[in-house]
Amino acid sequence: MQFVTYILLRGSILIIGMLPWFVLNILGQLFYVIIYHLLRYRRNVVYQNLCIAFSDKDSDSIIILEKQFYRHLIKLLLETLKGFHLSNNYIHERFTLDEKLDDLLSGDTKVILVGAHQGNWEWACRVGGFISQNPFYVLYSPLKNTFIDQYLQSIRARSQSRMIPFADVRSLRNQSNGALMMLGDQSPSNSRRAHLVNFFDRPTFFLRGPAFFAKKWNVPIYYVEMKRLKDTTFSVTLHLIADAKDRKSTRL
């Protein structure tokens, strides 16, 4: 069954990769009607989460945001699949990057970059590996489908991004320079090792990996803010969360 799923994915990528952007925009509208109106995919979950995040908005405003989310989700899916056929140069040209990024990715230090699943994170990780003069590591969870996992890793490797499974992150402790990218906005799998905070007036568990490794390695943490400017174009802004200054380094 895994191989069948892999073949279906490769076929979809092949077809979408050959279609021009204007056709994908039309296709996206069709998928929106099917997923949002006909299948009603996870609409209750999305609506409730938007109500929590935007508690000051009325029901009509929430529904507008809900529709915008589904349109973005479908656009992101088609964009990502087509991206597997696009060159690193093409994707790089779609980004306006923070000037600080060049210094962070070319110096003699290590840095931890954290972000969320905003904009197009698949493209952003490829750009990071493409422009970095130092090793650019991306922390990830291997997929259960080994065929798809190996295929995706081979594509990401074209940009020189180095995929590191969560279980192997400690192997980077002796790396003298480079960047480690973490995209962690999911619920921690082990709540006993997570950090509990009040988020949207609700007790919420957060991953503590970025802070843990930044303290162990004595390196700064930057938040990578990515925004969609318009179709297939993005901006990246870095925000310093914690500096390495005056922090004592310890071995793992």
XYZ file of C-alpha atoms in Angstrom:
252
model
C 0.000 0.000 0.000
C 2.896 2.365 0.741
C 4.273 1.885 -2.760
C 0.848 2.536 -4.325
C 0.556 5.804 -2.376
C 4.066 6.730 -3.502
C 3.197 6.090 -7.172
C 0.028 8.200 -6.881
C 2.036 11.049 -5.343
C 4.708 10.890 -8.045
C 2.015 10.916 -10.707
C 0.338 13.957 -9.147
C 3.661 15.778 -8.926
C 4.415 14.992 -12.563
C 1.057 16.315 -13.793
C 1.053 19.435 -11.598
C 4.672 20.156 -12.493
C 3.779 20.386 -16.179
C 0.814 22.741 -15.705
C 1.306 26.524 -15.951
C 0.449 28.703 -12.954
C -2.802 30.082 -14.419
C -4.132 26.535 -14.896
C -3.173 25.680 -11.308
C -5.098 28.744 -10.113
C -8.225 27.471 -11.888
C -7.633 23.982 -10.532
C -7.251 25.450 -7.061
C -10.695 27.027 -7.272
C -12.173 23.655 -8.203
C -10.396 21.914 -5.313
C -11.630 24.639 -2.958
C -15.261 23.933 -3.858
C -14.740 20.192 -3.421
C -12.821 20.322 -0.130
C -14.622 23.201 1.554
C -18.198 22.938 0.313
C -18.632 19.275 -0.636
C -16.291 17.272 1.615
C -16.339 19.903 4.407
C -12.871 18.681 5.395
C -12.231 19.426 9.122
C -14.393 22.536 8.966
C -15.576 22.245 12.569
C -11.989 22.038 13.820
C -10.865 25.011 11.737
C -13.867 27.103 12.773
C -13.366 26.413 16.483
C -9.649 27.197 16.316
C -10.339 30.483 14.537
C -12.892 31.386 17.204
C -10.216 30.837 19.856
C -7.560 32.826 17.982
C -9.909 35.685 17.035
C -12.278 35.847 19.977
C -13.076 39.504 19.218
C -14.591 38.710 15.803
C -18.192 37.785 15.050
C -19.355 34.644 13.257
C -19.477 36.239 9.798
C -15.887 37.455 10.110
C -14.753 34.026 11.264
C -16.359 32.390 8.224
C -14.509 34.824 5.941
C -11.220 33.853 7.618
C -12.168 30.197 7.361
C -12.659 30.450 3.597
C -9.382 32.351 3.238
C -7.594 29.600 5.144
C -8.893 26.848 2.863
C -7.963 28.817 -0.256
C -4.472 29.316 1.147
C -4.185 25.640 2.098
C -5.032 24.479 -1.422
C -2.763 27.092 -3.014
C 0.062 25.959 -0.738
C -0.450 22.300 -1.647
C -0.386 22.914 -5.405
C 2.505 25.351 -5.050
C 4.562 22.853 -3.077
C 3.935 19.996 -5.503
C 4.855 22.148 -8.500
C 7.917 23.327 -6.607
C 9.435 19.858 -6.863
C 9.908 20.592 -10.587
C 11.266 24.127 -10.105
C 14.945 25.048 -9.864
C 16.546 26.412 -6.709
C 17.284 29.665 -8.560
C 13.618 30.126 -9.477
C 12.465 29.580 -5.902
C 15.226 31.818 -4.505
C 14.051 34.667 -6.738
C 10.571 34.411 -5.217
C 11.906 35.456 -1.788
C 12.804 38.821 -0.260
C 15.259 37.853 2.491
C 16.322 39.582 5.684
C 19.803 41.124 5.287
C 20.931 39.487 8.540
C 20.483 36.050 6.993
C 23.675 36.220 4.907
C 25.816 36.913 7.978
C 24.197 34.151 10.002
C 24.676 31.577 7.254
C 28.275 32.476 6.428
C 29.945 33.150 9.789
C 31.994 30.942 12.070
C 29.179 30.316 14.520
C 26.142 28.125 14.932
C 22.613 29.462 15.045
C 19.186 27.983 15.667
C 16.336 29.167 13.437
C 12.784 28.471 14.534
C 9.573 28.971 12.625
C 6.026 27.823 12.112
C 4.184 26.319 9.190
C 3.512 29.683 7.563
C 4.041 30.851 4.019
C 5.696 28.019 2.124
C 8.072 26.321 4.562
C 9.116 23.692 2.014
C 10.419 26.410 -0.301
C 11.988 28.333 2.596
C 14.055 25.343 3.711
C 15.296 24.864 0.153
C 16.287 28.523 -0.083
C 18.165 28.279 3.215
C 20.252 25.363 1.990
C 20.770 26.995 -1.411
C 22.196 30.303 -0.120
C 24.030 29.050 2.972
C 27.821 28.902 2.846
C 27.789 26.703 5.938
C 25.900 23.472 6.619
C 22.146 24.106 6.749
C 20.322 21.465 8.776
C 16.559 20.989 8.889
C 15.122 18.970 11.756
C 12.263 16.705 10.680
C 10.186 13.683 11.595
C 10.632 10.823 9.090
C 7.411 9.810 7.348
C 5.954 6.379 7.935
C 5.877 5.829 4.172
C 9.553 5.139 3.496
C 9.190 5.501 -0.296
C 7.767 9.022 -0.003
C 10.214 9.931 2.744
C 13.249 8.969 0.659
C 11.859 10.773 -2.379
C 11.274 14.013 -0.470
C 14.725 13.877 1.105
C 16.331 13.468 -2.322
C 14.526 16.611 -3.553
C 15.483 18.660 -0.508
C 19.092 17.541 -0.818
C 19.339 19.280 -4.224
C 19.521 22.610 -2.413
C 22.230 21.318 -0.031
C 19.798 21.285 2.900
C 20.707 18.431 5.208
C 17.730 16.665 6.760
C 18.297 15.528 10.360
C 15.783 13.231 12.093
C 14.799 14.332 15.590
C 16.504 11.275 17.042
C 19.873 12.340 15.589
C 19.936 16.018 16.581
C 22.594 15.420 19.247
C 25.020 14.470 16.487
C 25.332 18.189 15.678
C 26.809 19.170 19.021
C 30.399 19.115 17.712
C 29.544 21.024 14.525
C 31.554 24.269 14.624
C 29.252 26.348 12.389
C 26.008 26.215 10.457
C 22.293 26.667 11.035
C 19.685 24.317 12.478
C 16.135 25.007 11.275
C 13.245 23.845 13.472
C 9.586 24.086 12.463
C 7.756 23.136 15.611
C 4.120 24.192 15.910
C 2.659 20.760 16.589
C 1.597 19.324 19.937
C 4.545 17.641 21.694
C 4.358 13.856 21.586
C 5.629 13.639 25.165
C 3.906 16.177 27.422
C 6.166 15.266 30.353
C 9.138 16.732 28.467
C 7.250 19.775 27.194
C 6.888 23.301 28.539
C 3.437 24.279 29.825
C 2.295 27.863 29.159
C -0.947 29.802 28.968
C -1.731 30.220 25.235
C -4.987 31.870 24.110
C -6.173 31.545 27.727
C -5.663 27.783 27.629
C -2.943 25.607 29.179
C -0.822 24.500 26.220
C 2.244 22.293 25.922
C 5.139 23.610 23.823
C 8.256 21.915 22.536
C 11.358 22.934 24.500
C 13.946 21.671 22.013
C 15.095 25.059 20.604
C 15.776 26.539 24.050
C 17.346 23.291 25.281
C 19.861 23.039 22.446
C 20.552 26.782 22.323
C 21.569 26.660 25.969
C 23.608 23.491 25.541
C 25.444 24.799 22.479
C 25.617 28.436 23.607
C 24.093 29.739 20.357
C 21.442 32.390 19.557
C 17.862 31.656 18.504
C 16.122 33.588 15.733
C 12.472 33.396 14.804
C 11.939 33.195 11.033
C 8.846 35.196 10.108
C 7.656 34.332 6.620
C 4.807 36.175 4.903
C 3.183 35.669 1.539
C 3.398 38.909 -0.438
C 1.335 37.676 -3.372
C 1.091 34.486 -5.402
C 4.363 32.497 -5.120
C 6.326 35.388 -3.580
C 7.357 35.668 0.064
C 9.304 37.796 2.526
C 11.500 36.480 5.341
C 12.278 38.579 8.436
C 14.450 37.425 11.340
C 13.686 38.262 14.977
C 16.238 37.589 17.714
C 14.580 35.579 20.494
C 17.597 34.827 22.679
C 21.242 35.779 22.329
C 24.185 33.559 23.234
C 25.821 36.398 25.148
C 26.650 35.595 28.769
C 25.291 32.083 28.382
C 27.517 29.263 29.605
C 28.006 26.375 27.207
C 27.712 22.800 28.417
C 28.091 19.505 26.633
C 25.132 17.270 25.927
